[in-house]
Amino acid sequence: MIRRFNMFNLTSLTFGLAFLYLPLLLVVIYSFNDSRLVTVWGGFSTKWYGIVLNNEAYLAAAWITLRIAFVSATLATVLGTLSAVVMVRMGRFPGRTLFSGMIYAPLVMPEVVTGLSLLLLFVAIGLDRGFWTITIAHATFAMCYASVVVSSRLASFDRSLEDAALDLGCTPFSAFRQVTLPVIAPAVISAWLLSFTLSLDDLVIATFTSGPGSTTLPMKLYSSVRLGVSPEINALSSMLIGIVTLGVIAASLINRRQERRQQQDTRAAAAAA
Amino acid sequence: MNFHDPASTAAQAEPVSALTQDRTPLIRFENVTKTFGSFTAISDLNLNIREREFFSLLGPSGCGKTTMMRLLAGFEEVTSGRILLDGQDLTGIPANRRPVNMMFQSYALFPHMSVAKNIGFGLKQERWKKSDIQDRVDEMLALVQLEDFADRKPHQLSGGQMQRVALARSLAKKPKVLLLDEPLGALDKKLREETQFQLMDVQDRLGLTFIIVTHDQDEAMTVSSRIAVMKAGKLLQTDTPARIYEHPASSYVADFIGNVNLINVELAGMDGELALARWDGGTRLAIRPQPEDVLTPGARKTLVLRPEKIHVTKDQPAEAPNVNRVEGTVEEISYTGSASTFLVRLDGGQLIRAQEANRLLTSRREVDWNDRVWLSWRAGACVLVDA
Amino acid sequence: MSTSGPRRLLILLPYLWLGLFFLVPFLIVIKIALSDSVTASPPYAPTFSLDEGLAGLRAAFAALDFENFVWLAEDGIYLKAYLNSVKVAAIATLLTLMIGYPVAYAMAKAPQDWRKTLLLLVILPFWTSFLIRIYAWIGILKNEGFLNLTLMKLGLIDQPLAIMHTEIAVYIGIVYSYLPFMILPLYASLERIDGRLLEAAEDLGCSAFAAFRQITLPLSLPGVVAGCFLVFIPAIGEFVIPDLLGGSGTLMIGKTLWLEFFSNRDWGVAAAVAIVLLTILIVPIVLFQRHQQKHQEELG
């Protein structure tokens, strides 16, 4: 049992984490810079946040991005969970190899290729590009990630729980709904969160599949970033960093508290026996 | 600790001996075969199980006993043949519509539901009224003495408590047959013995048919009215525990249940009621044959002799026609508390295992390593099986 | 389970979705790569149209050729872009490994109750926007950025270092963005190593370093291989990093595809570039999958 860090390990961790966090920290610090010159400190100010929050274009882009992320994550989670069930539970069926290929290929496909191919499809079938084309594109590549997340949980799921439900009178469908789904729910939620984040974060595929009037936040951010560093982008980035950080920390705290309570319960039960 | 049935309406148990005879069987396996791909799990098997039996399927892992149970529960379909329950052909009836419930090896308690929800789960599927479910769950909780645990989650229970919840859940729907898959495998030894008696008590009180799958011969011997010993998808012997132990049908069954000396002999002839056999062409042994034994002089047979039936003495026992005596040297003594097992090398080179209860303190034991001893057993203490 | 209706529906739904939105688009890419570019909308010919019936379809097929691929082969710039992508991805992967290994090692050796927090700290930046993470480096690396300002203030340099818009900036961007992909599999394989193995090695006379070299390193190899593939494969097709951090001289194939499509509006060549990019990726992907499968079997 290791209780302390040794010097070497402490040094690597410090440098590693500094490398990961310093760049983001600089962005956050300079988002409070009063000066327009991004590298010269001109005093503390929150004015850039006000400017960003009053910028219609950013707000519109943020709103459309959130809507796309919500719808596509939901679609991706449903489709991904279905695919996971097919992959883990269905055994052999005609076309299984093709199916597993189609599940795994998008994970390693360069975004530019995915984006290009979907755009070409939408052009070929004459679908107007906009909200729905981006949503479909995001759902398609996110469902593969969702499927991987749910599959790995499903693979370790104790099949006898389902057998027990069948034995007690459930149909296969109601056994899945009443027993399997609640038990794998944390994985399904993770899959949704991952899909949601992937969609929020995506620039390349959205750029290919978007149309007029459907500019997402990453697309807006990208066109601003190309013009260089600006305090507005610092403020916008800091807000996004803040939201994500709070979300992830909250999720992990809840998770850890549940785990700890479960451990305590188990220990108490063992002691009482 | 004893289970008491709060409903106290349970049928009075008849003696097992009356039950095991002259009844139309509750469950019939008729020429049942089950294959998985090229692997044959169950091969052309016939078996009758009667109402209110406590029936054990016993065998090493991979012998097909779990497959038998899963066929009965409906998780697998027979490849050929059929299974009848109460005269009804079960073929094509899915697991959720069979009047059979199962207690799983891992208990399979739903981790996201309370103890009460777990027990009431099967009733909810049958759309019982809420109040009726509540009553039945209370009754079941009382049966397994877990009244105070209704709102606990499975992970808040000890192994023994989980086992009892699993039992209560599988009994809640009043199944015709309860299947128990290695029900005590996850418990430690002491709790296991205690629970064995609880299971027998519940079965007796509720008057149900229990079928238990186990690889633990002691467990099967303790709880069952009858045992089926399986090997490689076939039934080797189906009989009461005492018959299985004392009159095994084959040397495999004899060897699988308990310790045994298997001695290859050649039949020599008869001496009144006793059969005479030659051991390694030398020693003559007397055996009291069973009515069904076919005794052809010159035939090769295997003599099944349990260690505890053999006496170990330093003095030569008195000669009698129905007593077998051989002399040898003690090679090894293993002490297990209640008894000691002696490994004795006979003068002909054979090794015999004999067991004596430790009636005296070990310090007073007469026989020691390398002592010359006499082994003796009565002609009626051993049986012949086919070699 | 039997092949019942609901079961078939369950398979069909995701199957059809992936078929329509993954497989069909892919076939269209192949088809367009074989078409000719024209100034029209859509900017390629021939287009399939069912109005003309089977004869039209046959004519359309006959018009397909490898002209775009010939173009790729003849113009040296594409070959250079491919080679450069592989080179940049390979060097960046090595750098990521060199930085990631000590961090993953330190995490695996950290006190038990620290490990979860450290894992969270490593993953956290991965959840923040990719663009923002690249953007953060623009502010650091540009001529009047934090790095140059700091170095000049310390008197280490007189002239700002020109890092921005060079391949070095691209390396930094890739290492930074993909570091979690390297650390996670490394950490997983390092953490799994039984501490008693090292005690046994030292008991048998190994020095701490020799024990690391002979026990820890070989046992962490599966993690090294997995991490390298997880960085190398996406890095090859990367677009955002070379576009924002690299200069006009930094040729990478993802960026080339983007330019062909959006700037030159040459869909045929863009599709051909995509096909060649995928062919290049097939080798590492297949190797990776083999490795994962083997590793899984060893664990199972």
Tab-separated table of C-alpha atoms in Angstrom, chain A residues 158 161 164 179 183 261-273, chain B residues 106-121 141 146 149-166 169:
chain	number	residue	atom	x	y	z
A	158	ASP	CA	-25.350	-10.487	-14.729
A	161	LEU	CA	-31.017	-11.050	-13.295
A	164	ALA	CA	-34.924	-14.221	-12.826
A	179	VAL	CA	-34.552	-4.914	-14.679
A	183	VAL	CA	-29.330	-1.522	-13.663
A	261	ARG	CA	-22.627	4.948	0.820
A	262	GLN	CA	-22.859	1.624	-0.946
A	263	GLN	CA	-19.528	0.536	0.529
A	264	GLN	CA	-20.637	1.533	4.010
A	265	ASP	CA	-23.881	-0.377	3.618
A	266	THR	CA	-22.101	-3.471	2.404
A	267	ARG	CA	-19.642	-3.308	5.274
A	268	ALA	CA	-22.458	-2.817	7.774
A	269	ALA	CA	-24.361	-5.788	6.357
A	270	ALA	CA	-21.275	-7.968	6.510
A	271	ALA	CA	-20.586	-6.911	10.081
A	272	ALA	CA	-24.170	-7.540	11.165
A	273	ALA	CA	-24.245	-11.026	9.697
B	106	SER	CA	-25.989	-15.851	-7.467
B	107	TYR	CA	-29.466	-15.100	-6.013
B	108	ALA	CA	-30.017	-12.619	-8.893
B	109	LEU	CA	-31.662	-10.109	-6.566
B	110	PHE	CA	-32.570	-6.948	-8.457
B	111	PRO	CA	-30.052	-4.447	-7.065
B	112	HIS	CA	-32.249	-1.404	-7.665
B	113	MET	CA	-35.260	-2.740	-5.767
B	114	SER	CA	-35.913	-3.118	-2.046
B	115	VAL	CA	-36.329	-6.528	-0.446
B	116	ALA	CA	-40.113	-6.111	-0.485
B	117	LYS	CA	-40.118	-5.051	-4.167
B	118	ASN	CA	-37.946	-8.032	-5.017
B	119	ILE	CA	-40.282	-10.457	-3.287
B	120	GLY	CA	-43.371	-8.851	-4.818
B	121	PHE	CA	-41.879	-8.650	-8.318
B	141	LEU	CA	-40.945	-12.032	4.925
B	146	LEU	CA	-36.782	-10.942	7.534
B	149	PHE	CA	-35.593	-5.878	6.306
B	150	ALA	CA	-38.427	-5.072	3.889
B	151	ASP	CA	-37.049	-1.671	2.884
B	152	ARG	CA	-33.400	-2.660	2.613
B	153	LYS	CA	-31.634	-2.869	-0.718
B	154	PRO	CA	-29.844	-6.127	-1.596
B	155	HIS	CA	-26.385	-4.634	-1.068
B	156	GLN	CA	-27.383	-3.887	2.533
B	157	LEU	CA	-27.836	-7.578	3.284
B	158	SER	CA	-25.440	-10.307	4.331
B	159	GLY	CA	-24.998	-13.401	2.178
B	160	GLY	CA	-27.366	-15.467	4.314
B	161	GLN	CA	-30.032	-12.772	4.247
B	162	MET	CA	-29.750	-12.452	0.462
B	163	GLN	CA	-30.209	-16.201	0.185
B	164	ARG	CA	-33.408	-15.975	2.220
B	165	VAL	CA	-34.758	-13.084	0.147
B	166	ALA	CA	-34.082	-15.095	-3.000
B	169	ARG	CA	-39.030	-14.257	-3.938
